[in-house]
PDB file of C-alpha atoms in Angstrom:
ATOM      1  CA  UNK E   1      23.263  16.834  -6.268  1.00 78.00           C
ATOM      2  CA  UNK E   2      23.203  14.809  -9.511  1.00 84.00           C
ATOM      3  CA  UNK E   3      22.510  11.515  -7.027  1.00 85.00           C
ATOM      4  CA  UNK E   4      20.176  12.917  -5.183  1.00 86.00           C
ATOM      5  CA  UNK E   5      17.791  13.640  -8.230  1.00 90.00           C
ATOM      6  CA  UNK E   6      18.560  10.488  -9.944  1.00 89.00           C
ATOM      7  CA  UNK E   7      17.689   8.808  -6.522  1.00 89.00           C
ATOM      8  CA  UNK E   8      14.381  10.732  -5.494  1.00 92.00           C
ATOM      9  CA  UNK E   9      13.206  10.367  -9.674  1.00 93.00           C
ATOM     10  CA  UNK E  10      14.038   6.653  -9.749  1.00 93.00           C
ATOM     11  CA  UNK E  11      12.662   6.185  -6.236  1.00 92.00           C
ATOM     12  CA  UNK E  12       9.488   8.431  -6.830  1.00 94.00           C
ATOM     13  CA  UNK E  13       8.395   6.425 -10.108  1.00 95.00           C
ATOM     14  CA  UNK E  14       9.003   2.970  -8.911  1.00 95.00           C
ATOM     15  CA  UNK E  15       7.455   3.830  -5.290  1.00 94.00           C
ATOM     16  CA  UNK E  16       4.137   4.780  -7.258  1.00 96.00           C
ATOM     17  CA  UNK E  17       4.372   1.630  -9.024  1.00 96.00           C
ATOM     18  CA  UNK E  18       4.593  -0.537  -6.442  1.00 96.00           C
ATOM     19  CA  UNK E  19       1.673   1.573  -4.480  1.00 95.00           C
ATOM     20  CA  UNK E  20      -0.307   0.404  -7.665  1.00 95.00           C
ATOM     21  CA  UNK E  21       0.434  -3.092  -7.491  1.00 95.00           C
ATOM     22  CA  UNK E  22       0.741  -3.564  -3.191  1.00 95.00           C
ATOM     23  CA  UNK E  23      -2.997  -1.518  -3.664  1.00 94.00           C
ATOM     24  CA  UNK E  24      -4.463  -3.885  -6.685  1.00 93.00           C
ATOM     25  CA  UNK E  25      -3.395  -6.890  -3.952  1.00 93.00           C
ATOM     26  CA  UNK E  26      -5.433  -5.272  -1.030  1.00 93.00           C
ATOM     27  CA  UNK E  27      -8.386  -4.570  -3.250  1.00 91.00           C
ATOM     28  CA  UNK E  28      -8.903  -7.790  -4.184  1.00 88.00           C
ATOM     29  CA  UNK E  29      -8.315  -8.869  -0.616  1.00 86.00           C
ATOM     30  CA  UNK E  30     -11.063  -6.785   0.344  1.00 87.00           C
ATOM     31  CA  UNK E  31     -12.936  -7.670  -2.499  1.00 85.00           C
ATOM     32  CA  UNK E  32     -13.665  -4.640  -4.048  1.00 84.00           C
ATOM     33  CA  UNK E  33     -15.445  -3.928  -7.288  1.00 85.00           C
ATOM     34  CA  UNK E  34     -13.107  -3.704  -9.924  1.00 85.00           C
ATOM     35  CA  UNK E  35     -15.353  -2.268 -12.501  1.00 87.00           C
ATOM     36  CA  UNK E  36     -15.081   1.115 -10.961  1.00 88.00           C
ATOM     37  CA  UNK E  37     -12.819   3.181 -13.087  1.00 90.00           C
ATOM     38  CA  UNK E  38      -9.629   3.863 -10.660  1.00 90.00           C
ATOM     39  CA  UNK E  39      -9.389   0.373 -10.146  1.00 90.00           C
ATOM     40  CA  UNK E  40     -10.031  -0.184 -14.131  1.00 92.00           C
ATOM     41  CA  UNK E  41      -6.485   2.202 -13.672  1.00 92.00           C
ATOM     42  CA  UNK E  42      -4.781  -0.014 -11.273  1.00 93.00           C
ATOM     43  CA  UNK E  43      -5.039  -2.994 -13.102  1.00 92.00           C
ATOM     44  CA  UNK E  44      -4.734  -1.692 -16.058  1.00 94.00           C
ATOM     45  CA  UNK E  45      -0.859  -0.284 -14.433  1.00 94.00           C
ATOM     46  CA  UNK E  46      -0.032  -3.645 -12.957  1.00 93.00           C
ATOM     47  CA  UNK E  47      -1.917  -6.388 -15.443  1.00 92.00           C
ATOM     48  CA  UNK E  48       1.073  -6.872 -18.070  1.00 93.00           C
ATOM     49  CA  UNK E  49       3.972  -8.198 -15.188  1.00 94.00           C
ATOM     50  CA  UNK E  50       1.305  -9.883 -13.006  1.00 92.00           C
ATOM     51  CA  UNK E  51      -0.177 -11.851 -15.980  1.00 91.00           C
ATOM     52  CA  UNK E  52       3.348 -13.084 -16.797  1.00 92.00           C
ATOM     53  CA  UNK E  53       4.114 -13.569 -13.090  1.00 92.00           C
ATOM     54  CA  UNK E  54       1.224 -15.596 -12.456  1.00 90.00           C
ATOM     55  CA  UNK E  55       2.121 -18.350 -14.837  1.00 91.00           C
ATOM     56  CA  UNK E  56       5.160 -19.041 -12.660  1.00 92.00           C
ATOM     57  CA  UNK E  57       3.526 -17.942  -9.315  1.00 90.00           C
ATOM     58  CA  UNK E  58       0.116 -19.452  -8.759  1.00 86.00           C
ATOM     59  CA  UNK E  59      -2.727 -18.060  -6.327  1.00 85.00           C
ATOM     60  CA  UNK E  60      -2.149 -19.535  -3.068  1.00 86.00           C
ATOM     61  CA  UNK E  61      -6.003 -19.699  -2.330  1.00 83.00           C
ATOM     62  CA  UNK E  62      -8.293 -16.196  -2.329  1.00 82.00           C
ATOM     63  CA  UNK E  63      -3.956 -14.757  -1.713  1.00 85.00           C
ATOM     64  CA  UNK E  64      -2.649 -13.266  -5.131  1.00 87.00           C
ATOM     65  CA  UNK E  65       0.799 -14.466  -4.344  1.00 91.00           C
ATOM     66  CA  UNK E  66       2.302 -13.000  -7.903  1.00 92.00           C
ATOM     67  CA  UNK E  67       1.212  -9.235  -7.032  1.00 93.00           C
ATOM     68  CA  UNK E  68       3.046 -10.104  -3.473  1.00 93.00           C
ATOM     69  CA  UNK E  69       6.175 -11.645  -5.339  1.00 93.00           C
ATOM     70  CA  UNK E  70       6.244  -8.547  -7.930  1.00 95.00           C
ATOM     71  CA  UNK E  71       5.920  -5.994  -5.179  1.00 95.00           C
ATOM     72  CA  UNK E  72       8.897  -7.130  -3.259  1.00 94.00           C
ATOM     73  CA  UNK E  73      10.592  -7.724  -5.964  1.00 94.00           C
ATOM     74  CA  UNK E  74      10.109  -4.512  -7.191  1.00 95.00           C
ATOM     75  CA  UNK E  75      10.976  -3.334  -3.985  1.00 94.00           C
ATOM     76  CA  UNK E  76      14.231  -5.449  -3.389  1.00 92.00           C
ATOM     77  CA  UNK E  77      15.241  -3.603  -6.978  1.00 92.00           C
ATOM     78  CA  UNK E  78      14.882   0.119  -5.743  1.00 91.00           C
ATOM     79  CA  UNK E  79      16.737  -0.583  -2.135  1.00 87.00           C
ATOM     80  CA  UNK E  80      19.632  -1.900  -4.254  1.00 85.00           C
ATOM     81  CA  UNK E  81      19.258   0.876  -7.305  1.00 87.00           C
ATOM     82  CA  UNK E  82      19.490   3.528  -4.025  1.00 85.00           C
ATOM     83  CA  UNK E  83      22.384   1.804  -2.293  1.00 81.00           C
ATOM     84  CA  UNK E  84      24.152   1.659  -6.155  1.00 83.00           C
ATOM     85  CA  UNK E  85      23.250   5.550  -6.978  1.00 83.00           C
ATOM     86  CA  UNK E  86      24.283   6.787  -3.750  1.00 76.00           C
ATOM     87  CA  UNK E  87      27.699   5.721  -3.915  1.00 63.00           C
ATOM     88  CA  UNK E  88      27.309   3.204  -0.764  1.00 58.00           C
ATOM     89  CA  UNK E  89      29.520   0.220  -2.786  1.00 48.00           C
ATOM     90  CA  UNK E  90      31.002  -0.647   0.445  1.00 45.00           C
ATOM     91  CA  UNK E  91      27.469  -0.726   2.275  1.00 47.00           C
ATOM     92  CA  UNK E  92      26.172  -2.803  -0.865  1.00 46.00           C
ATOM     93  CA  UNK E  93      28.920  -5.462  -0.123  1.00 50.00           C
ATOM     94  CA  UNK E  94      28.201  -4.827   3.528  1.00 54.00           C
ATOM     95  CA  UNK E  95      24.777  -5.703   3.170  1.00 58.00           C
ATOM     96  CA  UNK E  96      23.408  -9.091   2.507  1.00 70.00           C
ATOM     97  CA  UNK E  97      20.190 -10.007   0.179  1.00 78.00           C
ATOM     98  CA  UNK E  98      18.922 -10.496   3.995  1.00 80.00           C
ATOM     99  CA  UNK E  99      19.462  -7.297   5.162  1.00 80.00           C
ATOM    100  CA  UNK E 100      18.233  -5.788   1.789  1.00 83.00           C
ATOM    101  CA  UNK E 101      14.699  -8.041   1.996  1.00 86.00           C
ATOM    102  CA  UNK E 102      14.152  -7.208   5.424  1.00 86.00           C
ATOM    103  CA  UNK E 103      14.316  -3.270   4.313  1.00 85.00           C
ATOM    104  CA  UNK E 104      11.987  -4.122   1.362  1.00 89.00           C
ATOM    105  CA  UNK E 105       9.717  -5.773   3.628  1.00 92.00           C
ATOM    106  CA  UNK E 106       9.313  -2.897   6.395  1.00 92.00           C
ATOM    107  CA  UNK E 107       9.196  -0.794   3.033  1.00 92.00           C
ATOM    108  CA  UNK E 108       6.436  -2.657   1.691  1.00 94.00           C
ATOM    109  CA  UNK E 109       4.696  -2.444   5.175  1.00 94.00           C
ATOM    110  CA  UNK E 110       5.179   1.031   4.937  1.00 95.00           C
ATOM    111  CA  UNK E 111       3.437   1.182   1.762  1.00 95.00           C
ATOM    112  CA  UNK E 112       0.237  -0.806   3.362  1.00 95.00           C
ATOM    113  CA  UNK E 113      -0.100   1.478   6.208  1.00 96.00           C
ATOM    114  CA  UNK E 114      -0.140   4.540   4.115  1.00 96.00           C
ATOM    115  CA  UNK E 115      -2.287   3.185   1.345  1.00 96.00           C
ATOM    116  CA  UNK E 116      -4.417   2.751   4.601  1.00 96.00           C
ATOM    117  CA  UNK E 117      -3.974   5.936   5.994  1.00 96.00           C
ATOM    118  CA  UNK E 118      -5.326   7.993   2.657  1.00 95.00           C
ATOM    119  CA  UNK E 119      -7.942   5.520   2.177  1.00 94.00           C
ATOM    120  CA  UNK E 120      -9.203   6.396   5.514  1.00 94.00           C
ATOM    121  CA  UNK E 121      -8.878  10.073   4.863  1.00 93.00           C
ATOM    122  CA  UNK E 122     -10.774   9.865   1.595  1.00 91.00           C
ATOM    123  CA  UNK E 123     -13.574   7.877   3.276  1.00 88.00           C
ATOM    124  CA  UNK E 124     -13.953  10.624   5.899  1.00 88.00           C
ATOM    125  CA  UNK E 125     -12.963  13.879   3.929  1.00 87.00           C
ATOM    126  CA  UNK E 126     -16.129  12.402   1.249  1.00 85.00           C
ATOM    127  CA  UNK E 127     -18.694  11.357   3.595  1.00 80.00           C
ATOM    128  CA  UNK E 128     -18.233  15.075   5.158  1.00 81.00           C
ATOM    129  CA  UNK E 129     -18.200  16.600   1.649  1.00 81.00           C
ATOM    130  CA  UNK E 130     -19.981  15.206  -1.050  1.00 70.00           C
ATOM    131  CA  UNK E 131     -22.273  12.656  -2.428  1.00 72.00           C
ATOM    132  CA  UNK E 132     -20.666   9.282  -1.042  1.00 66.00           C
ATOM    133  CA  UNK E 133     -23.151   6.942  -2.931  1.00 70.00           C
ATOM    134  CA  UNK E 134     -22.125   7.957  -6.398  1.00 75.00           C
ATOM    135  CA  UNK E 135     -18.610   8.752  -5.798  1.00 78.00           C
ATOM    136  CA  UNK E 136     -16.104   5.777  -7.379  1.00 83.00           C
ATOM    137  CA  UNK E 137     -12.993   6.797  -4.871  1.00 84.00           C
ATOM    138  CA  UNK E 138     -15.460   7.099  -1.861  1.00 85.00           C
ATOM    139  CA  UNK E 139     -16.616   3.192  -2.855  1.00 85.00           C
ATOM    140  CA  UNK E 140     -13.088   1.766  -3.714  1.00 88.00           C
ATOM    141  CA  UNK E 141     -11.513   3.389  -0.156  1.00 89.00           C
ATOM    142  CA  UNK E 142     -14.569   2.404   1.724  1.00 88.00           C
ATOM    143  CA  UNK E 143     -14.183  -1.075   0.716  1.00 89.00           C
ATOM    144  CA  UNK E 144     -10.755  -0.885   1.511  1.00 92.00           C
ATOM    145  CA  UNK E 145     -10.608   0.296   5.206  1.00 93.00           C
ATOM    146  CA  UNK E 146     -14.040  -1.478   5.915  1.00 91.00           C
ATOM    147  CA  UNK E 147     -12.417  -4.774   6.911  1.00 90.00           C
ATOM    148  CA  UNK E 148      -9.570  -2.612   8.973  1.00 92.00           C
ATOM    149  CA  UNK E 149     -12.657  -0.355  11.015  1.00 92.00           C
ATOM    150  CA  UNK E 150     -15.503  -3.481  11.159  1.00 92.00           C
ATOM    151  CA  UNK E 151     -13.399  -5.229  14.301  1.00 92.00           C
ATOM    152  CA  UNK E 152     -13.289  -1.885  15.990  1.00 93.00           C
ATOM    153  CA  UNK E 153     -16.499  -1.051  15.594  1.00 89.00           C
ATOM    154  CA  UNK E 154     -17.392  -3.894  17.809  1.00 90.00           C
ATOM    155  CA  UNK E 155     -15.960  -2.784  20.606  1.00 91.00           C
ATOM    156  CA  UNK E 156     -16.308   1.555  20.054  1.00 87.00           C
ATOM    157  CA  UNK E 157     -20.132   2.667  19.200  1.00 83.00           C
ATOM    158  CA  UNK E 158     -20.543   5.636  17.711  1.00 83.00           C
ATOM    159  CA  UNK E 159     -21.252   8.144  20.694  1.00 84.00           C
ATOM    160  CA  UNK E 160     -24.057  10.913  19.744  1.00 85.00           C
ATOM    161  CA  UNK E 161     -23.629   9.663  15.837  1.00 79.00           C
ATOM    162  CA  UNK E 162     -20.046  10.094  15.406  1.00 83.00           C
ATOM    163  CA  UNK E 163     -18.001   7.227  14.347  1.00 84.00           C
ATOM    164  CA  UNK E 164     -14.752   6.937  16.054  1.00 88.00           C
ATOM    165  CA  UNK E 165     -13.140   3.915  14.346  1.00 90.00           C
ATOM    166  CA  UNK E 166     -11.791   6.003  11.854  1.00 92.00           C
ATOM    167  CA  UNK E 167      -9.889   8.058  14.586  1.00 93.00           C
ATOM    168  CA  UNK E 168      -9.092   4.971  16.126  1.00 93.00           C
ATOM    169  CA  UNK E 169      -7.880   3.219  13.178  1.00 95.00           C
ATOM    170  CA  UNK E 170      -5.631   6.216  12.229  1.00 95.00           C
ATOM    171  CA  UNK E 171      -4.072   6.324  15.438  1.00 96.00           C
ATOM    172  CA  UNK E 172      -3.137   2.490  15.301  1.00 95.00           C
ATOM    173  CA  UNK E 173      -1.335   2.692  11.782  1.00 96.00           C
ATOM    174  CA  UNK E 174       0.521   5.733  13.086  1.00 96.00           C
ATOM    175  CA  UNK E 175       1.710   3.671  15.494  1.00 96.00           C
ATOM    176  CA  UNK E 176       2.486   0.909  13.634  1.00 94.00           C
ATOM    177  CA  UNK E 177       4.500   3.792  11.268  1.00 94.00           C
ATOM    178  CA  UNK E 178       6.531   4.400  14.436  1.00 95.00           C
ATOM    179  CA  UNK E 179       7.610   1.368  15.128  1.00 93.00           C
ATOM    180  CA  UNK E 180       8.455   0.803  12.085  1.00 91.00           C
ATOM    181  CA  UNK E 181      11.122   3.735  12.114  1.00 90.00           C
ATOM    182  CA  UNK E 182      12.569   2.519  15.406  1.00 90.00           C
ATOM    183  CA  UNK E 183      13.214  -0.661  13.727  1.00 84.00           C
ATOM    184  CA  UNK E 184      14.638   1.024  10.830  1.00 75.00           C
ATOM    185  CA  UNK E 185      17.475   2.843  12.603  1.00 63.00           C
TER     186      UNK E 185
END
């Protein structure tokens, strides 16, 4: 019982971490304004490792390369802390740094498609409910899922007013989630 709560605490804190720090590296791929206050949170979370990082790990472009390094580094970490704390020595030795990065990696992916996934539901839940001009979450997840719904919005119009790239783009990164698991077992 003992492993299990060490496991899920451990897990549960660094998981939110690397949420921050995966989300900080979408944000600034979609360009978003980080002068709204939950992203003044964000980088406040993940500035002290990524300005470090990024003397050793340069921008590879408009790509922050350092946020990408940290997060699967962070992520290589936990998959090895949870293999370590759940007694699975012999699947540690088992396991090579290959097997353990391609875990992190589909974790990481994981990560991306639900930071997706509540971005989309915030956009929608706020444009239903309240004032989505002067809201800061509404503006930070609409910039987010913006470049995600744009491409489908080419191809679905809105029928009688209702926008169904949401729907559309919800349904894609659930199945995206479900591949995912099939690869994973």
């Amino acid at each position: 019982m003992l492993q299990n709560i060490a496991i899920f605490l451990i897990s549960s804190v660094m998981s939110f971490y690397i949420s921050a720090v995966v989300l900080r590296f979408l944000l600034a791929g979609a360009r978003a304004d980080f002068y709204n206050p939950f992203a003044q949170v964000i980088v406040k979370l993940t500035n002290p490792p990524l300005v470090k990082l990024r003397r050793l790990i340069p921008a590879v472009g408009k790509l922050d390369t350092a946020a990408i390094v940290l997060a699967l580094l962070l992520e290589i970490v936990l998959q090895f802390i949870i293999m370590l704390i759940g007694g699975s020595t012999t699947s540690l030795g088992n396991n090579n740094i290959f097997t353990v990065l391609g875990l992190a990696i589909l974790s990481l992916t994981r990560t991306v498609i639900w930071i997706y996934i509540i971005a989309i539901i915030l956009s929608v839940v706020i444009s239903w409910v309240g004032n989505r001009n002067s809201n800061p979450i509404y503006n930070l997840a609409d910039s987010l899922v913006e470049p995600i719904l744009e491409p489908i919005r080419r191809y679905v119009p809105n029928i009688a007013g209702v926008d169904f790239s949401y729907f559309i783009a919800l349904l894609g990164l659930q199945v995206v989630l479900m591949v995912i698991a099939a690869i994973t077992f």
